[in-house]
Structure formats: structure tokens, C-alpha cells
mmCIF file of C-alpha atoms and ligand atoms in Angstrom:
data_model
loop_
_atom_site.group_PDB
_atom_site.id
_atom_site.type_symbol
_atom_site.label_atom_id
_atom_site.label_comp_id
_atom_site.label_asym_id
_atom_site.label_seq_id
_atom_site.Cartn_x
_atom_site.Cartn_y
_atom_site.Cartn_z
ATOM 1 C CA MET A 473 0.000 0.000 0.000
ATOM 2 C CA VAL A 474 1.338 3.442 -0.876
ATOM 3 C CA MET A 475 1.346 5.832 2.098
ATOM 4 C CA MET A 476 0.104 9.298 1.167
ATOM 5 C CA LEU A 477 2.671 11.969 1.999
ATOM 6 C CA MET A 478 1.062 14.470 4.355
ATOM 7 C CA LYS A 479 3.603 17.197 3.808
ATOM 8 C CA ALA A 480 3.435 20.795 2.613
ATOM 9 C CA THR A 481 5.476 23.982 2.716
ATOM 10 C CA ALA A 482 4.255 27.563 2.766
ATOM 11 C CA ILE A 483 5.815 31.012 2.764
ATOM 12 C CA ALA A 484 4.069 33.928 4.426
ATOM 13 C CA ASN A 485 5.211 37.515 4.637
ATOM 14 C CA SER A 486 5.079 39.496 7.812
ATOM 15 C CA ASN A 487 2.798 42.503 8.075
ATOM 16 C CA ILE A 488 3.002 45.744 9.982
ATOM 17 C CA ALA A 489 -0.182 47.379 11.171
ATOM 18 C CA LEU A 490 -0.840 50.957 10.057
ATOM 19 C CA VAL A 491 -3.803 50.985 12.437
ATOM 20 C CA LYS A 492 -3.013 48.617 15.276
ATOM 21 C CA TYR A 493 -4.871 45.750 16.875
ATOM 22 C CA TRP A 494 -4.522 46.088 20.643
ATOM 23 C CA GLY A 495 -6.822 44.260 23.049
ATOM 24 C CA LYS A 496 -8.900 41.090 22.882
ATOM 25 C CA ARG A 497 -12.601 40.792 23.657
ATOM 26 C CA ASN A 498 -12.189 36.989 23.669
ATOM 27 C CA SER A 499 -8.731 35.584 24.447
ATOM 28 C CA ASP A 500 -9.536 31.957 23.594
ATOM 29 C CA LEU A 501 -10.784 32.690 20.105
ATOM 30 C CA ILE A 502 -8.504 35.728 19.710
ATOM 31 C CA LEU A 503 -11.246 38.186 18.893
ATOM 32 C CA PRO A 504 -10.215 41.844 18.955
ATOM 33 C CA TYR A 505 -11.960 44.857 20.410
ATOM 34 C CA ASN A 506 -11.056 46.820 17.298
ATOM 35 C CA SER A 507 -10.524 46.379 13.565
ATOM 36 C CA SER A 508 -7.016 46.990 12.216
ATOM 37 C CA VAL A 509 -5.275 47.772 8.915
ATOM 38 C CA SER A 510 -1.882 46.530 7.762
ATOM 39 C CA MET A 511 0.608 46.401 4.958
ATOM 40 C CA THR A 512 2.079 43.006 4.096
ATOM 41 C CA LEU A 513 5.853 43.336 3.709
ATOM 42 C CA ASN A 514 7.777 41.858 0.769
ATOM 43 C CA ASN A 515 11.148 41.414 2.494
ATOM 44 C CA LEU A 516 10.252 39.864 5.863
ATOM 45 C CA ASN A 517 9.023 36.310 5.600
ATOM 46 C CA THR A 518 8.718 32.909 7.214
ATOM 47 C CA LYS A 519 8.921 29.582 5.433
ATOM 48 C CA THR A 520 7.410 26.553 7.162
ATOM 49 C CA THR A 521 7.294 22.862 6.284
ATOM 50 C CA VAL A 522 4.782 20.627 8.060
ATOM 51 C CA GLU A 523 4.701 16.853 7.796
ATOM 52 C CA PHE A 524 2.061 14.822 9.636
ATOM 53 C CA ASN A 525 3.382 11.350 10.263
ATOM 54 C CA LYS A 526 1.617 8.450 11.979
ATOM 55 C CA THR A 527 4.927 7.022 13.198
ATOM 56 C CA LEU A 528 5.667 10.086 15.390
ATOM 57 C CA SER A 529 4.826 9.985 19.091
ATOM 58 C CA GLU A 530 5.080 13.745 19.701
ATOM 59 C CA TYR A 531 5.310 17.057 17.863
ATOM 60 C CA GLU A 532 8.854 17.845 16.684
ATOM 61 C CA VAL A 533 9.200 21.554 16.069
ATOM 62 C CA THR A 534 12.308 23.470 15.013
ATOM 63 C CA ILE A 535 12.175 27.252 14.717
ATOM 64 C CA ASN A 536 15.139 29.070 13.217
ATOM 65 C CA ARG A 537 17.263 25.909 13.677
ATOM 66 C CA LYS A 538 16.477 25.649 17.401
ATOM 67 C CA VAL A 539 14.286 22.912 18.853
ATOM 68 C CA ALA A 540 11.126 24.539 20.238
ATOM 69 C CA LYS A 541 10.253 23.760 23.852
ATOM 70 C CA GLY A 542 7.849 24.912 26.549
ATOM 71 C CA GLU A 543 5.340 27.580 25.641
ATOM 72 C CA GLU A 544 6.665 28.006 22.104
ATOM 73 C CA LEU A 545 6.216 24.305 21.358
ATOM 74 C CA ALA A 546 2.799 24.289 23.033
ATOM 75 C CA ARG A 547 1.535 27.154 20.846
ATOM 76 C CA VAL A 548 2.543 25.348 17.644
ATOM 77 C CA ALA A 549 1.187 21.990 18.895
ATOM 78 C CA ASN A 550 -2.140 23.578 19.925
ATOM 79 C CA HIS A 551 -2.439 25.157 16.516
ATOM 80 C CA LEU A 552 -1.801 21.874 14.716
ATOM 81 C CA GLU A 553 -4.452 20.221 16.925
ATOM 82 C CA LEU A 554 -6.868 22.990 15.981
ATOM 83 C CA LEU A 555 -6.205 22.401 12.263
ATOM 84 C CA GLN A 556 -7.077 18.738 12.799
ATOM 85 C CA ASN A 557 -10.262 19.530 14.705
ATOM 86 C CA SER A 558 -12.528 17.897 12.161
ATOM 87 C CA SER A 559 -10.578 14.599 12.087
ATOM 88 C CA PRO A 560 -11.262 11.987 14.793
ATOM 89 C CA HIS A 561 -7.659 10.689 14.974
ATOM 90 C CA LYS A 562 -5.023 13.296 15.772
ATOM 91 C CA ILE A 563 -1.614 12.796 14.152
ATOM 92 C CA PHE A 564 1.656 14.297 15.346
ATOM 93 C CA ALA A 565 3.777 16.333 12.976
ATOM 94 C CA LYS A 566 7.306 17.429 12.287
ATOM 95 C CA VAL A 567 7.601 21.163 11.694
ATOM 96 C CA ARG A 568 10.512 23.245 10.584
ATOM 97 C CA SER A 569 10.172 27.007 10.319
ATOM 98 C CA GLU A 570 12.643 29.658 9.255
ATOM 99 C CA SER A 571 12.286 33.426 9.206
ATOM 100 C CA ASN A 572 14.661 35.835 7.538
ATOM 101 C CA PHE A 573 14.449 38.237 10.522
ATOM 102 C CA PRO A 574 14.658 38.012 14.354
ATOM 103 C CA LYS A 575 11.610 36.578 16.124
ATOM 104 C CA LYS A 576 9.766 38.085 19.082
ATOM 105 C CA ALA A 577 11.372 41.467 18.585
ATOM 106 C CA GLY A 578 8.387 43.449 17.350
ATOM 107 C CA LEU A 579 8.694 42.519 13.694
ATOM 108 C CA ALA A 580 5.530 40.422 13.637
ATOM 109 C CA SER A 581 7.252 37.027 13.479
ATOM 110 C CA SER A 582 4.125 35.435 14.918
ATOM 111 C CA ALA A 583 2.126 36.956 12.044
ATOM 112 C CA SER A 584 4.173 35.381 9.262
ATOM 113 C CA GLY A 585 4.834 32.293 11.422
ATOM 114 C CA PHE A 586 1.229 31.359 12.124
ATOM 115 C CA ALA A 587 0.087 32.329 8.613
ATOM 116 C CA ALA A 588 2.692 29.972 7.095
ATOM 117 C CA LEU A 589 1.905 27.239 9.652
ATOM 118 C CA THR A 590 -1.830 27.477 8.892
ATOM 119 C CA LEU A 591 -1.399 27.289 5.128
ATOM 120 C CA ALA A 592 1.216 24.498 5.223
ATOM 121 C CA GLY A 593 -0.620 22.564 7.952
ATOM 122 C CA THR A 594 -4.043 22.594 6.278
ATOM 123 C CA LYS A 595 -2.532 21.681 2.905
ATOM 124 C CA ALA A 596 -0.575 18.796 4.481
ATOM 125 C CA LEU A 597 -3.893 17.564 5.883
ATOM 126 C CA GLY A 598 -5.354 17.622 2.377
ATOM 127 C CA GLN A 599 -7.632 20.588 3.051
ATOM 128 C CA ASP A 600 -8.104 23.336 0.460
ATOM 129 C CA LEU A 601 -9.488 26.253 2.408
ATOM 130 C CA THR A 602 -10.780 29.614 1.257
ATOM 131 C CA VAL A 603 -8.754 32.723 2.105
ATOM 132 C CA LYS A 604 -11.440 33.653 4.640
ATOM 133 C CA ASN A 605 -11.206 30.326 6.463
ATOM 134 C CA LEU A 606 -7.404 30.357 6.379
ATOM 135 C CA SER A 607 -7.464 33.832 7.906
ATOM 136 C CA ILE A 608 -9.881 32.741 10.650
ATOM 137 C CA LEU A 609 -7.635 29.794 11.530
ATOM 138 C CA ALA A 610 -4.417 31.833 11.391
ATOM 139 C CA ARG A 611 -6.077 34.339 13.748
ATOM 140 C CA ARG A 612 -6.422 31.594 16.359
ATOM 141 C CA GLY A 613 -2.603 31.220 16.407
ATOM 142 C CA SER A 614 -1.870 34.931 16.594
ATOM 143 C CA GLY A 615 -4.246 37.791 15.843
ATOM 144 C CA SER A 616 -1.951 39.602 13.423
ATOM 145 C CA ALA A 617 -1.424 36.337 11.475
ATOM 146 C CA SER A 618 -4.982 36.650 10.144
ATOM 147 C CA ARG A 619 -3.729 39.587 8.045
ATOM 148 C CA SER A 620 -0.597 37.844 6.673
ATOM 149 C CA ILE A 621 -2.737 35.400 4.678
ATOM 150 C CA LEU A 622 -3.376 38.261 2.245
ATOM 151 C CA GLY A 623 -0.996 40.503 0.314
ATOM 152 C CA GLY A 624 -0.901 44.254 -0.183
ATOM 153 C CA PHE A 625 -3.120 46.318 2.116
ATOM 154 C CA VAL A 626 -5.357 44.416 4.464
ATOM 155 C CA GLU A 627 -8.132 45.072 6.962
ATOM 156 C CA TRP A 628 -8.849 42.640 9.784
ATOM 157 C CA THR A 629 -12.504 43.256 10.583
ATOM 158 C CA LYS A 630 -13.215 42.817 14.265
ATOM 159 C CA GLY A 631 -16.594 41.153 13.618
ATOM 160 C CA SER A 632 -19.382 40.803 16.156
ATOM 161 C CA LEU A 633 -20.330 37.106 16.170
ATOM 162 C CA PRO A 634 -19.450 35.240 19.388
ATOM 163 C CA ASP A 635 -17.873 32.370 17.371
ATOM 164 C CA GLY A 636 -15.583 34.774 15.483
ATOM 165 C CA LEU A 637 -16.573 33.600 12.019
ATOM 166 C CA ASP A 638 -16.863 37.209 10.869
ATOM 167 C CA SER A 639 -13.474 38.249 12.280
ATOM 168 C CA HIS A 640 -10.974 37.818 9.444
ATOM 169 C CA ALA A 641 -8.850 39.639 6.899
ATOM 170 C CA LEU A 642 -10.133 41.384 3.798
ATOM 171 C CA GLN A 643 -7.919 42.855 1.103
ATOM 172 C CA ILE A 644 -8.224 46.627 0.708
ATOM 173 C CA LYS A 645 -5.840 46.826 -2.262
ATOM 174 C CA LYS A 646 -3.317 44.499 -3.857
ATOM 175 C CA GLU A 647 0.440 45.138 -3.544
ATOM 176 C CA ALA A 648 0.538 46.405 -7.160
ATOM 177 C CA HIS A 649 -1.751 49.318 -6.188
ATOM 178 C CA TRP A 650 1.093 51.181 -4.433
ATOM 179 C CA PRO A 651 4.425 49.413 -4.994
ATOM 180 C CA GLU A 652 6.491 52.538 -4.315
ATOM 181 C CA LEU A 653 5.184 52.956 -0.772
ATOM 182 C CA SER A 654 8.178 52.157 1.407
ATOM 183 C CA MET A 655 8.883 51.069 4.950
ATOM 184 C CA ILE A 656 12.381 51.392 6.373
ATOM 185 C CA VAL A 657 12.601 48.872 9.197
ATOM 186 C CA THR A 658 15.317 49.860 11.662
ATOM 187 C CA ILE A 659 16.625 47.170 13.986
ATOM 188 C CA ILE A 660 17.527 48.530 17.405
ATOM 189 C CA SER A 661 17.757 45.268 19.320
ATOM 190 C CA THR A 662 17.346 41.602 18.440
ATOM 191 C CA GLU A 663 16.802 40.533 22.047
ATOM 192 C CA GLU A 664 13.526 38.737 22.682
ATOM 193 C CA LYS A 665 11.083 41.076 24.383
ATOM 194 C CA LYS A 666 10.237 40.682 28.060
ATOM 195 C CA VAL A 667 6.505 41.419 27.741
ATOM 196 C CA SER A 668 4.744 39.472 24.979
ATOM 197 C CA SER A 669 2.055 41.276 23.008
ATOM 198 C CA ARG A 670 -0.397 38.733 24.437
ATOM 199 C CA ALA A 671 0.420 39.563 28.079
ATOM 200 C CA GLY A 672 0.759 43.269 27.329
ATOM 201 C CA MET A 673 -2.629 43.526 25.663
ATOM 202 C CA SER A 674 -4.404 41.702 28.424
ATOM 203 C CA GLN A 675 -2.907 43.910 31.103
ATOM 204 C CA THR A 676 -3.706 47.069 29.143
ATOM 205 C CA VAL A 677 -7.358 46.112 28.694
ATOM 206 C CA LYS A 678 -7.590 45.361 32.410
ATOM 207 C CA ASN A 679 -6.202 48.515 33.885
ATOM 208 C CA SER A 680 -5.055 51.272 31.548
ATOM 209 C CA PRO A 681 -7.246 54.354 32.107
ATOM 210 C CA PHE A 682 -6.498 55.243 28.459
ATOM 211 C CA TYR A 683 -7.831 52.013 26.951
ATOM 212 C CA SER A 684 -11.366 53.339 26.431
ATOM 213 C CA ALA A 685 -9.902 56.471 24.801
ATOM 214 C CA TRP A 686 -7.973 54.151 22.440
ATOM 215 C CA LEU A 687 -11.221 52.501 21.397
ATOM 216 C CA ASP A 688 -13.000 55.858 21.001
ATOM 217 C CA THR A 689 -10.896 56.914 17.990
ATOM 218 C CA ILE A 690 -9.916 53.600 16.456
ATOM 219 C CA GLU A 691 -12.760 52.979 14.022
ATOM 220 C CA SER A 692 -12.339 56.476 12.617
ATOM 221 C CA ASP A 693 -8.603 55.758 12.172
ATOM 222 C CA VAL A 694 -9.500 52.568 10.276
ATOM 223 C CA GLU A 695 -11.883 54.409 7.931
ATOM 224 C CA LYS A 696 -9.459 57.274 7.274
ATOM 225 C CA MET A 697 -6.605 54.810 6.690
ATOM 226 C CA LYS A 698 -8.625 52.807 4.145
ATOM 227 C CA GLN A 699 -9.399 56.024 2.295
ATOM 228 C CA ALA A 700 -5.743 57.138 2.360
ATOM 229 C CA ILE A 701 -4.710 53.765 0.904
ATOM 230 C CA SER A 702 -7.363 53.851 -1.824
ATOM 231 C CA GLU A 703 -6.397 57.412 -2.799
ATOM 232 C CA LYS A 704 -2.648 56.771 -2.378
ATOM 233 C CA ASP A 705 -2.542 59.796 -0.079
ATOM 234 C CA PHE A 706 0.861 59.319 1.554
ATOM 235 C CA ILE A 707 0.713 62.218 4.005
ATOM 236 C CA GLN A 708 -2.689 61.185 5.308
ATOM 237 C CA LEU A 709 -1.512 57.547 5.641
ATOM 238 C CA GLY A 710 1.626 58.581 7.507
ATOM 239 C CA LYS A 711 -0.129 60.973 9.878
ATOM 240 C CA ILE A 712 -2.792 58.458 10.892
ATOM 241 C CA ALA A 713 -0.307 55.583 11.250
ATOM 242 C CA GLU A 714 2.101 57.585 13.426
ATOM 243 C CA LEU A 715 -0.531 58.972 15.767
ATOM 244 C CA ASN A 716 -2.218 55.582 16.015
ATOM 245 C CA ALA A 717 1.050 53.944 17.095
ATOM 246 C CA ILE A 718 1.691 56.640 19.712
ATOM 247 C CA LYS A 719 -1.835 56.188 21.065
ATOM 248 C CA MET A 720 -1.310 52.432 21.377
ATOM 249 C CA HIS A 721 1.989 52.886 23.218
ATOM 250 C CA ALA A 722 0.340 55.428 25.533
ATOM 251 C CA THR A 723 -2.094 52.728 26.662
ATOM 252 C CA MET A 724 0.808 50.393 27.557
ATOM 253 C CA GLN A 725 2.712 53.076 29.392
ATOM 254 C CA THR A 726 -0.315 53.805 31.564
ATOM 255 C CA THR A 727 -1.003 50.267 32.806
ATOM 256 C CA THR A 728 -0.012 49.090 36.274
ATOM 257 C CA PRO A 729 2.774 48.064 36.233
ATOM 258 C CA PRO A 730 3.664 50.087 33.122
ATOM 259 C CA PHE A 731 5.726 48.646 30.312
ATOM 260 C CA ILE A 732 7.709 50.504 27.710
ATOM 261 C CA TYR A 733 8.954 48.860 24.514
ATOM 262 C CA TRP A 734 10.945 51.927 23.484
ATOM 263 C CA GLU A 735 14.733 51.857 23.841
ATOM 264 C CA ALA A 736 17.071 54.842 23.621
ATOM 265 C CA GLY A 737 17.645 54.046 19.946
ATOM 266 C CA SER A 738 13.898 53.954 19.264
ATOM 267 C CA LEU A 739 13.492 57.451 20.661
ATOM 268 C CA SER A 740 16.466 58.765 18.671
ATOM 269 C CA ILE A 741 14.895 57.527 15.453
ATOM 270 C CA MET A 742 11.459 58.890 16.296
ATOM 271 C CA LYS A 743 13.042 62.313 16.884
ATOM 272 C CA GLU A 744 15.065 62.048 13.666
ATOM 273 C CA VAL A 745 11.843 61.369 11.763
ATOM 274 C CA LEU A 746 10.274 64.520 13.233
ATOM 275 C CA LYS A 747 13.395 66.486 12.313
ATOM 276 C CA LEU A 748 13.401 65.157 8.745
ATOM 277 C CA ARG A 749 9.792 66.261 8.458
ATOM 278 C CA GLU A 750 10.679 69.768 9.622
ATOM 279 C CA GLU A 751 13.258 69.803 6.833
ATOM 280 C CA GLY A 752 10.557 68.951 4.306
ATOM 281 C CA ILE A 753 11.158 65.222 3.902
ATOM 282 C CA GLU A 754 7.847 63.453 4.337
ATOM 283 C CA CYS A 755 8.284 60.442 6.593
ATOM 284 C CA TYR A 756 6.417 59.002 9.576
ATOM 285 C CA PHE A 757 7.145 56.325 12.161
ATOM 286 C CA THR A 758 5.248 53.400 13.552
ATOM 287 C CA MET A 759 6.178 50.917 16.294
ATOM 288 C CA ASP A 760 4.799 47.636 17.571
ATOM 289 C CA ALA A 761 5.403 45.474 20.622
ATOM 290 C CA GLY A 762 9.171 45.874 20.472
ATOM 291 C CA PRO A 763 11.899 48.519 20.121
ATOM 292 C CA GLN A 764 12.223 48.550 16.325
ATOM 293 C CA VAL A 765 11.029 51.689 14.541
ATOM 294 C CA LYS A 766 9.501 51.378 11.086
ATOM 295 C CA ILE A 767 9.660 54.497 8.955
ATOM 296 C CA LEU A 768 7.012 55.032 6.312
ATOM 297 C CA CYS A 769 8.264 57.023 3.350
ATOM 298 C CA GLN A 770 8.127 57.388 -0.400
ATOM 299 C CA GLN A 771 10.561 55.625 -2.723
ATOM 300 C CA LYS A 772 12.282 58.901 -3.703
ATOM 301 C CA ASP A 773 13.300 59.638 -0.093
ATOM 302 C CA ILE A 774 14.668 56.208 0.900
ATOM 303 C CA GLU A 775 18.366 57.000 0.400
ATOM 304 C CA THR A 776 18.260 60.329 2.291
ATOM 305 C CA ILE A 777 16.403 58.816 5.240
ATOM 306 C CA LYS A 778 18.581 55.706 5.254
ATOM 307 C CA SER A 779 21.791 57.719 5.453
ATOM 308 C CA ARG A 780 20.424 59.898 8.268
ATOM 309 C CA VAL A 781 19.273 56.881 10.260
ATOM 310 C CA THR A 782 22.577 55.062 9.689
ATOM 311 C CA GLU A 783 24.362 57.937 11.450
ATOM 312 C CA ILE A 784 22.529 57.033 14.670
ATOM 313 C CA ASN A 785 24.926 54.511 16.147
ATOM 314 C CA LEU A 786 22.216 52.681 18.092
ATOM 315 C CA VAL A 787 20.826 51.292 14.833
ATOM 316 C CA LYS A 788 22.032 47.739 14.214
ATOM 317 C CA ASP A 789 20.491 47.039 10.827
ATOM 318 C CA ILE A 790 18.097 48.436 8.246
ATOM 319 C CA ILE A 791 15.680 46.491 6.041
ATOM 320 C CA ILE A 792 13.829 48.224 3.222
ATOM 321 C CA CYS A 793 10.354 46.865 2.537
ATOM 322 C CA HIS A 794 7.538 47.462 0.079
ATOM 323 C CA PRO A 795 4.046 45.971 -0.100
ATOM 324 C CA GLY A 796 4.347 42.194 -0.392
ATOM 325 C CA LYS A 797 2.266 39.289 -1.562
ATOM 326 C CA GLU A 798 -0.099 36.806 0.050
ATOM 327 C CA ALA A 799 0.819 33.546 1.795
ATOM 328 C CA ARG A 800 1.634 30.852 -0.782
ATOM 329 C CA LEU A 801 2.622 27.214 -1.156
ATOM 330 C CA THR A 802 5.962 26.022 -2.486
ATOM 331 C CA GLU A 803 7.400 22.620 -3.377
ATOM 332 C CA ASP A 804 10.779 23.665 -1.982
ATOM 333 C CA HIS A 805 10.486 21.872 1.380
ATOM 334 C CA LEU A 806 12.793 22.580 4.350
ATOM 335 C CA PHE A 807 13.329 18.836 4.956
HETATM 336 O O1 PMV B 1273 -0.967 39.131 16.969
HETATM 337 P P1 PMV B 1273 -0.014 39.538 18.010
HETATM 338 O O2 PMV B 1273 -0.269 38.861 19.296
HETATM 339 O O3 PMV B 1273 1.415 39.403 17.540
HETATM 340 O O4 PMV B 1273 -0.233 41.105 18.310
HETATM 341 C C1 PMV B 1273 0.161 42.121 17.452
HETATM 342 C C2 PMV B 1273 0.118 43.432 18.125
HETATM 343 C C3 PMV B 1273 0.750 44.589 17.394
HETATM 344 O O5 PMV B 1273 1.815 44.171 16.573
HETATM 345 C C4 PMV B 1273 1.315 45.544 18.439
HETATM 346 C C5 PMV B 1273 -0.273 45.363 16.577
HETATM 347 C C6 PMV B 1273 -0.735 44.735 15.282
HETATM 348 O O6 PMV B 1273 -1.862 45.011 14.899
HETATM 349 O O7 PMV B 1273 0.022 43.993 14.639
#
């Protein structure tokens, strides 16, 4: 008898939110309090091979050439169990995943990671899911992963159903709509962060006095951002993205105990961005749950901004990104 090979490999790009997701209304299903908007990035990606194998007696997971253990292993294993929900007999799997950028440092490694794991895992199980269903499943691994299933500019609609079936990504525009929109990702530190976005969000929702203020303006930010993307209005996009990121960080800094993802280098870059703007160079910053600063700019200004940022000696590396494509399958397996 020929054994069917239950193996597949997927590549997913990371995404950076232009209007952030921050706070869950349901932590089990990962349902957000607010909708969010992101740009999928062409140069930050994760490739993942999944092979289900009846001869295995446990999950074997390697991430960036290191064997996953503890909570990291549990998150991947739980996700693979979820993908097999409809089948009566659960099978263990071997997983190998590699990203071309540091994980857990605020570069959305869980976004590309869980998007690639969802696509590879479901394909290995012989399932051919719609983009909507892939996004719903990816969301269960990590909220931001729901957006990495799609390319270009993406909205994750918060939805209102208790089962979360209306909380998934929708494409606003394809990557070809605005290929010259640029994001300069500056790496300040590659150390893994101390407060995960999961823990940080939950604490913020619980006790930041600013959390309700965050929710008060968020849906208007989403609408204005979608319009800026459709009209390719760079200044409007930059202004909304920057203020939205500052508002999100203000909620974290006002929890008890407070947490601050900014490092000295992050602040230096934020100030440099403001200075560049005063000099007439249009650029804006955004930051996530980590110290890296991402600068939004237009293609024509990349070199000027890059050279100014390089002069700040706290910057370890710079990655230039443009809108990238959706999660996809490949035959080029990692094992
Ligand atoms: O999906 P998570 O748990 O990685 O949370 C992402 C949170 C932010 O990156 C800060 C915002 C966002 O929308 O991506």
C-alpha cells in the first residue's frame, strides 16, 4: 500500500499594522476589540514545512534551527491540533520554520509564522481552504497572522459574532496598487522582548485608564486609513499611522505596572523622523510590541532617510520593505 505523503510547505510575509490591533474581547478565540489595517511586507518572511506522520509519538518543532520547547512548542502543537479539529484521529507532525528576521522582537514574526503554519498545515492535511477560512484559523494562532494570509493592504474586521466567524482579513488593495510605498525597518535590538504582546494587551485592557480612549478613535482611524490607501494619499496615511502607534503605546505606558517597549535608539529615530519632516522630507514612524522603529516614506526619499538613520549609532540594521504578496505554497520543502 502506498502511504500518502502528508507534507506541505508555505511562505508567508510578515505585516506591519498601520492601524493597530490592541486588546482582545475573547482571548480563547482571539477576537479583537477593534478592527485593524496593515501592509504586508515583501522582504520579511517565514517559510514553514509541516509533515504529519503516523509514526511520530510527539510534535517535533524546530524554529530558526532551534528545537522549540515549553510555551513556544505548546503554541505550535495547539495550533496543529486545531487544524485537525474535524478529524477523529489526531496525528503528530514534524515542523521546521525559518524566518529571515529576528523573532519576538516586534517585527511580527508570529504573524508570518502562524500564517505559514496554517497554510502548510491545512494543505498537508489535504484541506483546500478559502482565504477567509485560512485567515480565521491563522487568527487563532496569533491575531496579526490573520492579516498575513493576504498581500498588499489588508483590513482585519473585528466582527461581532461570538464564534468569530466574521473576524478575518479582507484585502483593501493588492500590492501592485502602491508598490512605491516604502517602509524602512530599523533594527535597534534583536533581544527577545520581556513582555509578549499577548500579556501586554491583556494587562492594558484590564487597567489602563487610556484604553477606552484608544477605542473611542480607532474605528475612525480605520476608515481614514482605508481612504488614504485607496487614494494613495501618503501624508494622510503617515499621519494616521504615526498617531495611532503613539496612542497604542500610551495605553501600555499607563497600565499598572507600566511597560515601555521603546529603547534609547527607538526614541532617537522617532526624533530624527520629526526632524526630517521639519526639513521637508515626508516620513512618519510606527512601532509595535518591540523597540524597532519602522519608517514610512516614499521611494524617492529612501536613500536620504537611510543615510540619516545610519548615522545614529544605536541602529544595528536596516531592512527596506515594500508591499508584499499573500501567503503561498511552495514545493521547496525545508526537509
Ligand atoms: O498578533 P499579536 O499577538 O502578535 O499582536 C500584534 C500586536 C501589534 O503588533 C502591536 C499590533 C498589530 O496590529 O500587529
